[in-house]
Short mmCIF file of C-alpha atoms and ligand atoms in Angstrom, two decimals:
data_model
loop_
_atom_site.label_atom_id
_atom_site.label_comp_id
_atom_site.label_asym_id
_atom_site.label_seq_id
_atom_site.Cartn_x
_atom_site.Cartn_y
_atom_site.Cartn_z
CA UNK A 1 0.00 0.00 0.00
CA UNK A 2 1.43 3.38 -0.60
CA UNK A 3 1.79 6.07 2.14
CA UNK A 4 -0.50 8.19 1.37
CA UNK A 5 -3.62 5.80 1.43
CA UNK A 6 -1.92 4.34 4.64
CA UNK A 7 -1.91 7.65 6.38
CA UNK A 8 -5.61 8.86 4.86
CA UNK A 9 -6.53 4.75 6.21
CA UNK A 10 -5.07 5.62 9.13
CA UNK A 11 -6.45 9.14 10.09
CA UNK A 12 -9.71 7.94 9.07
CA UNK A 13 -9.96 4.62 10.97
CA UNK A 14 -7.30 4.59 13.79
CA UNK A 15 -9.48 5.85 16.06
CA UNK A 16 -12.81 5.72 15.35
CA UNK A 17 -14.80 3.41 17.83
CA UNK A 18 -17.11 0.23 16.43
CA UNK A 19 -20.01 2.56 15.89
CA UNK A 20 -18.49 5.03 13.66
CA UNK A 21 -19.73 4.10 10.02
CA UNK A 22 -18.98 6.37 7.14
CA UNK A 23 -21.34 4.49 4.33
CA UNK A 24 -24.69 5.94 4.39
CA UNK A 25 -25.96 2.68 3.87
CA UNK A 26 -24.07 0.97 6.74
CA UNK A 27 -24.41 4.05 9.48
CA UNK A 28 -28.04 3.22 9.14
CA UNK A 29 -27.63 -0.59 10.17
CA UNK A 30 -24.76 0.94 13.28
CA UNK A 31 -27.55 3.27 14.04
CA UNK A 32 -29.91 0.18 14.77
CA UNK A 33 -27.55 -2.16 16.50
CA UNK A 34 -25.41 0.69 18.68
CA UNK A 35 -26.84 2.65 21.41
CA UNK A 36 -26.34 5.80 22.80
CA UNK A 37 -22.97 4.63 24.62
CA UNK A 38 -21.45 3.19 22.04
CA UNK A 39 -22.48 -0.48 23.19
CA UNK A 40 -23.93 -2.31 20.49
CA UNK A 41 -27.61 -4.13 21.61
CA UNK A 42 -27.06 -7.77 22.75
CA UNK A 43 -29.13 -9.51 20.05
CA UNK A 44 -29.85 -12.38 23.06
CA UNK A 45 -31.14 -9.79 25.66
CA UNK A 46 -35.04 -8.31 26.60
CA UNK A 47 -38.53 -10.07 25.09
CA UNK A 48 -37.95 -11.62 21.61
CA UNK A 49 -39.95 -10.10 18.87
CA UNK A 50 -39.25 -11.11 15.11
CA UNK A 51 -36.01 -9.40 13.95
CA UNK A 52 -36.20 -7.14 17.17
CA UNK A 53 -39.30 -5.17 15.53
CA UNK A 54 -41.40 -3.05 17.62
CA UNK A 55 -44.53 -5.23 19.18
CA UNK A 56 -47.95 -3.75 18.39
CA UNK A 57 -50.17 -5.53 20.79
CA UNK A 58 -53.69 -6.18 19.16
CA UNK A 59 -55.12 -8.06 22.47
CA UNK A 60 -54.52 -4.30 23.73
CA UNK A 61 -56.36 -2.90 20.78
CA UNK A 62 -53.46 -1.13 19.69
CA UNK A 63 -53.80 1.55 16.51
CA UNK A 64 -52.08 0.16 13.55
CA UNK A 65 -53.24 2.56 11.25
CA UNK A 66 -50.26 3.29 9.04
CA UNK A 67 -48.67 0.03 9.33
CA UNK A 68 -47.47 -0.88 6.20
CA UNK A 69 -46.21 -4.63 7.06
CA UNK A 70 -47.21 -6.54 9.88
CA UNK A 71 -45.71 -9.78 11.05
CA UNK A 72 -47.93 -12.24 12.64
CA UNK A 73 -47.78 -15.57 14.61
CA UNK A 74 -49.59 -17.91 13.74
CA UNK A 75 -49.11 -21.18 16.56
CA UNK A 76 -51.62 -23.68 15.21
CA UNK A 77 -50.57 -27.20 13.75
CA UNK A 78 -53.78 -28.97 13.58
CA UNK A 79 -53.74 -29.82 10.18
CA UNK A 80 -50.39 -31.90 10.17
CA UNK A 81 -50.74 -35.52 8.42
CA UNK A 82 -47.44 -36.71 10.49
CA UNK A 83 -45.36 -35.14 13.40
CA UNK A 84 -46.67 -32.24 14.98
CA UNK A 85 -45.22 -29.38 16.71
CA UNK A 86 -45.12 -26.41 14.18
CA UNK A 87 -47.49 -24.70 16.57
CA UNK A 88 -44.14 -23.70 18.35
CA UNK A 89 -42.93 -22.26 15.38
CA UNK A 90 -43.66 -18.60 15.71
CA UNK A 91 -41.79 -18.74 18.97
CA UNK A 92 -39.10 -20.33 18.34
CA UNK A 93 -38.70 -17.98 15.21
CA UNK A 94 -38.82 -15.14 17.40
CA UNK A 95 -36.20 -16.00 19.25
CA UNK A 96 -33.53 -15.96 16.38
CA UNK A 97 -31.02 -13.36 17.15
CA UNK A 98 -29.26 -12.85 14.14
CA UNK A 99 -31.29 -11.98 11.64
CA UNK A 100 -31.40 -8.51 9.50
CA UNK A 101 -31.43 -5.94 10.15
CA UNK A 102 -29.55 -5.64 6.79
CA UNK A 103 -29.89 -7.77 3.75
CA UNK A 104 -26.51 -7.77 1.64
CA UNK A 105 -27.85 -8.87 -1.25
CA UNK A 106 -31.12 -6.96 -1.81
CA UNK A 107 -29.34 -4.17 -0.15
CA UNK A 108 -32.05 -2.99 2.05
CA UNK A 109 -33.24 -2.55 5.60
CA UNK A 110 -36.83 -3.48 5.59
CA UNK A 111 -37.64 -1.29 8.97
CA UNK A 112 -36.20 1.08 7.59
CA UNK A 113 -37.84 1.80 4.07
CA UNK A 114 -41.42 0.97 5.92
CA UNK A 115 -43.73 0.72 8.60
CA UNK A 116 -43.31 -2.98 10.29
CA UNK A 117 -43.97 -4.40 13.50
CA UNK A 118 -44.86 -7.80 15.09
CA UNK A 119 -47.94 -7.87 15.59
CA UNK A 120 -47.86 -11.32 18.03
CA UNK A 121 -50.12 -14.08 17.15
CA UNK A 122 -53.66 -14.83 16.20
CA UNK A 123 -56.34 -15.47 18.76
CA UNK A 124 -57.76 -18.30 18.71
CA UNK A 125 -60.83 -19.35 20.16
CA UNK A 126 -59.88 -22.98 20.96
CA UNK A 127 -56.87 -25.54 20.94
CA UNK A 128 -58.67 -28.51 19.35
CA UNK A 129 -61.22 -27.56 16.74
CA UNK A 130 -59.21 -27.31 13.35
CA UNK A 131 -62.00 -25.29 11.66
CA UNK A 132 -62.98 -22.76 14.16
CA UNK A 133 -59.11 -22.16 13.86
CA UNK A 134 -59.04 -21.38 10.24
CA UNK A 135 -61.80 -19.03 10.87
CA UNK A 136 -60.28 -17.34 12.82
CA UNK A 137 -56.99 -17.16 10.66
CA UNK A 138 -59.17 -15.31 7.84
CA UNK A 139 -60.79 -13.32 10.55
CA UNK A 140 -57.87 -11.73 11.95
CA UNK A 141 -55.47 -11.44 8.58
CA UNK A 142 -58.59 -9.12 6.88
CA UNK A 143 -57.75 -6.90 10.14
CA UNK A 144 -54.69 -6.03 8.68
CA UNK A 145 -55.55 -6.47 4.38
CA UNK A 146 -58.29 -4.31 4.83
CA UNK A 147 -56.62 -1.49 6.84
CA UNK A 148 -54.14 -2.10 3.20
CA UNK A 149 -51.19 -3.58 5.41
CA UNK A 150 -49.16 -6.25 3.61
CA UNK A 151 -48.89 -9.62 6.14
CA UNK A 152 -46.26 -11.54 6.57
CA UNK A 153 -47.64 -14.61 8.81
CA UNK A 154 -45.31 -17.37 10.87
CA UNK A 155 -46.51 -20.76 10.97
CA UNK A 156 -47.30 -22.83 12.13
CA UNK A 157 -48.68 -26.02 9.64
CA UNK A 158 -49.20 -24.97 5.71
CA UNK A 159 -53.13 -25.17 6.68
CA UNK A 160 -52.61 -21.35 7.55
CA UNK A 161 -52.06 -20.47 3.84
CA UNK A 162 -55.47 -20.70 2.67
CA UNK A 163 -57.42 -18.39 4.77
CA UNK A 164 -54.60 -15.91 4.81
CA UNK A 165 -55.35 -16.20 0.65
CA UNK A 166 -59.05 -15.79 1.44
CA UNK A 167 -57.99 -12.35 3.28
CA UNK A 168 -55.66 -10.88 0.86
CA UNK A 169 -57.79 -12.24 -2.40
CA UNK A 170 -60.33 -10.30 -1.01
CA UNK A 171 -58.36 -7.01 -0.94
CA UNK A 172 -56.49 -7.69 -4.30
CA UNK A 173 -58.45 -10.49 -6.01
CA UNK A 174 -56.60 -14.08 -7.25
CA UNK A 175 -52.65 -13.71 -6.92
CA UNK A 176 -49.93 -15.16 -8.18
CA UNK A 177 -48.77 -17.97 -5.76
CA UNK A 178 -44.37 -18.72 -5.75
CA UNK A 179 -44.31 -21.76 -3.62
CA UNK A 180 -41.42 -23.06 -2.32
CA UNK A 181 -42.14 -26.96 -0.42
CA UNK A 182 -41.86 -30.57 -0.70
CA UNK A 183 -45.19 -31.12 -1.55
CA UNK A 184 -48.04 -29.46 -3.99
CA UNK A 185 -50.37 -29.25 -0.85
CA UNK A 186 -52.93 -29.80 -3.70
CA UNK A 187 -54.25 -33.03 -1.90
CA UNK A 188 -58.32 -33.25 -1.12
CA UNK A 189 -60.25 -34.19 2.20
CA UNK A 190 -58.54 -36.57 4.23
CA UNK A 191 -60.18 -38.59 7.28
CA UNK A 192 -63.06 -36.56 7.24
CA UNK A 193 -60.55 -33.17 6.77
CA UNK A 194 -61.15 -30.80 4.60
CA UNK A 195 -58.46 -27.83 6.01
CA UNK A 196 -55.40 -30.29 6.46
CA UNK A 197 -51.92 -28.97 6.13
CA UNK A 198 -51.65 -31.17 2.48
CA UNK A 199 -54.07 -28.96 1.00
CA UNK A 200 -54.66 -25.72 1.41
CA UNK A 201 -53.59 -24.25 -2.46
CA UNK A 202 -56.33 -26.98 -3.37
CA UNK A 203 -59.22 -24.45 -1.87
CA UNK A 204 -57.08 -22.03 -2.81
CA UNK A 205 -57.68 -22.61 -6.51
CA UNK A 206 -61.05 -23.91 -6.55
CA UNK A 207 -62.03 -20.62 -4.72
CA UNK A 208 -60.50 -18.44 -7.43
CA UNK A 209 -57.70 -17.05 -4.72
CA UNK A 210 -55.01 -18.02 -6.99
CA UNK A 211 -53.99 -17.67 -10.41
CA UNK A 212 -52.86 -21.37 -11.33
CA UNK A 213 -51.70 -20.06 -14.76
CA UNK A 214 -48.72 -17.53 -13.21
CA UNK A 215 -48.43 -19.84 -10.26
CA UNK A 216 -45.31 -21.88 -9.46
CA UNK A 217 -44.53 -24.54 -6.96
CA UNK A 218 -40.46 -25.40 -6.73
CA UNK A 219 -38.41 -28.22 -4.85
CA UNK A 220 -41.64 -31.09 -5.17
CA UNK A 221 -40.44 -34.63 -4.88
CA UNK A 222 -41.46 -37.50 -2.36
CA UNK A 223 -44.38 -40.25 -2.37
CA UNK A 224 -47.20 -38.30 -2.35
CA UNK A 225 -46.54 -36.69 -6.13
CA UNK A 226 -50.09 -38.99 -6.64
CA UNK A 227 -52.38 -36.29 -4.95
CA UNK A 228 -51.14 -33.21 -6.63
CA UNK A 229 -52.84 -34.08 -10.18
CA UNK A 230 -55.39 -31.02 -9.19
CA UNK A 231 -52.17 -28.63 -9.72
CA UNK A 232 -50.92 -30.25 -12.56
CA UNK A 233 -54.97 -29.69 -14.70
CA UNK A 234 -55.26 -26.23 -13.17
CA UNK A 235 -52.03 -25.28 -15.00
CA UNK A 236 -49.61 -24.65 -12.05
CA UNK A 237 -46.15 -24.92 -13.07
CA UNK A 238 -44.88 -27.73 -11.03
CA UNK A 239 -40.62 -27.74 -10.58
CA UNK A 240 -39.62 -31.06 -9.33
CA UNK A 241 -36.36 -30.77 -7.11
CA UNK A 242 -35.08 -32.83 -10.01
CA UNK A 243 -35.83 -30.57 -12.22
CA UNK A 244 -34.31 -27.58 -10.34
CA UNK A 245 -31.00 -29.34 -10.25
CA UNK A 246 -30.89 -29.56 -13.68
CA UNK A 247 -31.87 -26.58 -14.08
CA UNK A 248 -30.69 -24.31 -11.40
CA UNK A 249 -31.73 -20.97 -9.97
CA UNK A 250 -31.15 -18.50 -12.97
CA UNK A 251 -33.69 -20.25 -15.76
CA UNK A 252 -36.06 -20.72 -12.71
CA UNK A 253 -36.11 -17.25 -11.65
CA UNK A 254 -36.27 -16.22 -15.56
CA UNK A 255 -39.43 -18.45 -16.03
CA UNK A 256 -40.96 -17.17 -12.62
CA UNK A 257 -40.58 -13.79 -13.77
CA UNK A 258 -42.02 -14.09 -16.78
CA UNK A 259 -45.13 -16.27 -15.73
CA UNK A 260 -45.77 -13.68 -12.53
CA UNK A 261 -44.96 -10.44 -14.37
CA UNK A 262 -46.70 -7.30 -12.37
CA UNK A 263 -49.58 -9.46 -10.90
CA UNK A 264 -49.26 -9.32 -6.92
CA UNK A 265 -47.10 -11.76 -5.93
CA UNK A 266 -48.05 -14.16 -2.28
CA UNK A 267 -44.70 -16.15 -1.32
CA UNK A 268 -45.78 -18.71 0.57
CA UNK A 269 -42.47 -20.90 2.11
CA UNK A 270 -42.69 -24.45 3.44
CA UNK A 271 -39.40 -25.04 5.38
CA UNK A 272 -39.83 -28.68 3.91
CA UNK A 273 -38.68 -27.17 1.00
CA UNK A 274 -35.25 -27.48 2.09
CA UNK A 275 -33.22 -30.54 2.49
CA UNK A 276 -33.43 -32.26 5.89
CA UNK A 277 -30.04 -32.05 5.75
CA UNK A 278 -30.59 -28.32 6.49
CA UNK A 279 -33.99 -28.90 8.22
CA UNK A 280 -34.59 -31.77 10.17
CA UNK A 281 -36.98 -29.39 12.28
CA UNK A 282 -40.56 -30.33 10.54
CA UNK A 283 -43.22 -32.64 10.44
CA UNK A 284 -42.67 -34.03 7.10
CA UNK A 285 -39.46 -34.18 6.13
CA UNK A 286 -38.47 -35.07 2.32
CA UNK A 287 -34.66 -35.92 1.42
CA UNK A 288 -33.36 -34.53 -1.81
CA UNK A 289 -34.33 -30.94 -1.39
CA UNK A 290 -33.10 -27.33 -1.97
CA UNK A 291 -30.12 -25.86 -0.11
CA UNK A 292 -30.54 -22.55 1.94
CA UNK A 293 -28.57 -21.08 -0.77
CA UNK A 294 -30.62 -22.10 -3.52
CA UNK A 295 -33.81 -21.02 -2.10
CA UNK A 296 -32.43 -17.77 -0.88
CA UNK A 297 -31.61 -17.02 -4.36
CA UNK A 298 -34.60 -18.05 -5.52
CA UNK A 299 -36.44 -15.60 -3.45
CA UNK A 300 -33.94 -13.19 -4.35
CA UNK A 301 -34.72 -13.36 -8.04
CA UNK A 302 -38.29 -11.87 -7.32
CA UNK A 303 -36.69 -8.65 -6.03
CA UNK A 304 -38.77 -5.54 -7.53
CA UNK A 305 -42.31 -7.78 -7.59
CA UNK A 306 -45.08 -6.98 -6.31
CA UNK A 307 -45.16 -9.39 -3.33
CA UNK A 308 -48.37 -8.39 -1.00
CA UNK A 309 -47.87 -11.36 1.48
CA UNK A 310 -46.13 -14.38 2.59
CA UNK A 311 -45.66 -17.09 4.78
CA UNK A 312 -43.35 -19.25 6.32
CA UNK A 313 -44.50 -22.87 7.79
CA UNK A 314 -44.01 -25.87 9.18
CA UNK A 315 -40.75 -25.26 11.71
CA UNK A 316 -41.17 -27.47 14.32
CA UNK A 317 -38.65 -26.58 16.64
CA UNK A 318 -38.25 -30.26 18.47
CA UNK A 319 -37.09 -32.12 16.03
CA UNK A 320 -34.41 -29.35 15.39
CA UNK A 321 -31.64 -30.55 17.39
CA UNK A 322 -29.38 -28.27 16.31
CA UNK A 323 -31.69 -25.16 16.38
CA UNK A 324 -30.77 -24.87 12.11
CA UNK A 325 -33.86 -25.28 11.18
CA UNK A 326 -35.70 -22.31 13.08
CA UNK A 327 -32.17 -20.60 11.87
CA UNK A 328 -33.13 -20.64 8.26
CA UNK A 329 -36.87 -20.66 8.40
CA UNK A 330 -36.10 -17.11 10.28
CA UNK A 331 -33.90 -15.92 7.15
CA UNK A 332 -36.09 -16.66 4.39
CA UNK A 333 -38.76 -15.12 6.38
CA UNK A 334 -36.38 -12.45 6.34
CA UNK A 335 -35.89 -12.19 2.86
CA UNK A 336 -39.81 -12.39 1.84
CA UNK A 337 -40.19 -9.33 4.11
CA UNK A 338 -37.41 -7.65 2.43
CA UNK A 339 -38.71 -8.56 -1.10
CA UNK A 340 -42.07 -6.89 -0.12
CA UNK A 341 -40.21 -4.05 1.93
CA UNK A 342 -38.39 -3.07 -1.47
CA UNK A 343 -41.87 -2.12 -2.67
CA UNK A 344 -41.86 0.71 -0.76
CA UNK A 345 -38.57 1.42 -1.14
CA UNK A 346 -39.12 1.83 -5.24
CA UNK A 347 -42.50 3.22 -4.94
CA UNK A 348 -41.81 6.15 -3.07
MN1 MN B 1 -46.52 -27.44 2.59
MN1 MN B 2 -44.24 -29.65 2.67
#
């Protein structure tokens, strides 16, 4: 290095403290994570929220008028066909410390180009009845669509997908669906079940919430390919994880973005997606899935959409010995809010 950028490094840097940040960018993530003092925030410390948002209580009847995203809980795993336990989900998400508040890649701090808070979970008005629960899903999600605040719900089993749709169809009329899971969740009434976790996008269709046409389900493999012929005859474009290999994440993207164009956009993210490898943590777990990687760059690719909602499901935090599972479910809830904070962001 030659002198002069030494000594310019040197009077610049050689005594500035941790939270001195000259990129505009960056000063605004120090300004989050440093206090007053200097001391940056311990990211393990005080009641968890998601990503350290503000908590707007609703059981307190707090305003959120002006809200532009809320996050909400949603602890309910009655619909699960095998191991339950994504009903601790939302918690366990919650309690991820290292998450955001920056996103490298998108280059944006969500709280920071909107409105966003957790919002904490929905009511429910009992434990054991499966229906009454998806009620009150629908119920509670139009709360926020109606008041024109994008959702961005924690699951939870995948059966929380369909009356979130009801909510935000209502507002914006059938969306596009980007799907990311093991499974089509196409399946039909099982055991006397019509609101099981193995078919929500099922109602979703045959209620005209969804646009099958610029809808795409990615990372499908496993034995029960035989129930999802319903997504196959409405037209959803179906990626096997086979078929993503080959493929890979650019002509996947290309196709998505093609198919969705400027149609609102809901993300909905089964953590089953994902190799076991990567998460064990679920209910049904599939081997020969996506990598984190993959999917993040696969949610990455719809950056600049117009993505009014999202979900992520099916964490089930004790079969996640290693806590990895709630680890990545957290990020790619992460980047979904991201991909619908850029909205704001651009349209501004
Ligand atoms: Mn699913
Ligand atoms: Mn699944």
């Amino acid at each position: 290095m030659d002198e002069i950028k030494l000594k310019a490094l040197q009077d610049k840097y050689g005594n500035a403290t941790g939270d001195v940040v000259f990129d505009p960018t960056f000063k605004v993530v120090a300004e989050k994570l440093f206090k007053e003092d200097g001391n940056r925030t311990l990211p393990y410390s005080g009641i968890p929220t998601f990503m350290d948002l503000p908590h707007m209580d609703m059981e307190r009847g707090e305003d959120f008028a002006g809200l532009d995203i809320a996050v909400v809980g949603v602890p309910m795993d009655l619909g699960v066909t095998n191991r339950p336990g994504a009903r601790f989900g939302p918690r366990a998400v919650r309690g991820i410390e290292r998450v955001g508040p920056y996103n490298h890649a998108l280059k944006i701090i969500p709280d920071a180009a909107c409105k966003i808070a957790d919002v904490g979970d929905v009511p429910f008005r009992s434990r054991f009845n499966l229906e009454h629960c998806i009620e009150d899903i629908e119920a509670h999600f139009r709360k926020f669509t109606e008041a024109g605040a994008r959702t961005l719900a924690i699951g939870g089993d995948h059966s929380i997908s369909h009356p979130i749709l009801r909510a935000i169809a209502a507002q914006h009329g059938p969306v596009a669906l980007f799907h990311i899971d093991a499974h089509c969740d196409t399946a039909g009434e099982t055991d006397g079940a019509k609101f099981h976790h193995g078919g929500p996008f099922r109602h979703a269709i045959l209620e005209g919430l969804i646009d099958p046409d610029r809808s795409m389900q990615i990372g499908i493999r496993g034995s029960a390919e035989f129930l999802w012929e319903l997504s196959y005859e409405a037209g959803m474009t179906v990626i096997h994880a086979e078929e993503f290999e080959e493929r890979g994440v650019p002509s996947v993207v290309e196709q998505a973005r093609a198919l969705i164009g400027d149609v609102p956009i809901y993300v909905t993210f089964d953590v089953d997606g994902l190799d076991p490898a990567f998460a064990p943590g679920t209910g049904t777990p599939e081997i020969g899935g996506l990598t984190p990687r993959e999917a993040q760059a696969l949610l990455r690719g719809l950056a600049g959409l117009n993505v009014i909602g999202g979900d992520m499901v099916e964490v089930a935090p004790q079969y996640d010995a290693t806590t990895n599972t709630v680890q990545v479910g957290a990020q790619m809830a992460f980047e979904i809010l991201c991909l619908m904070a850029l909205q704001f962001e651009t349209g501004d």
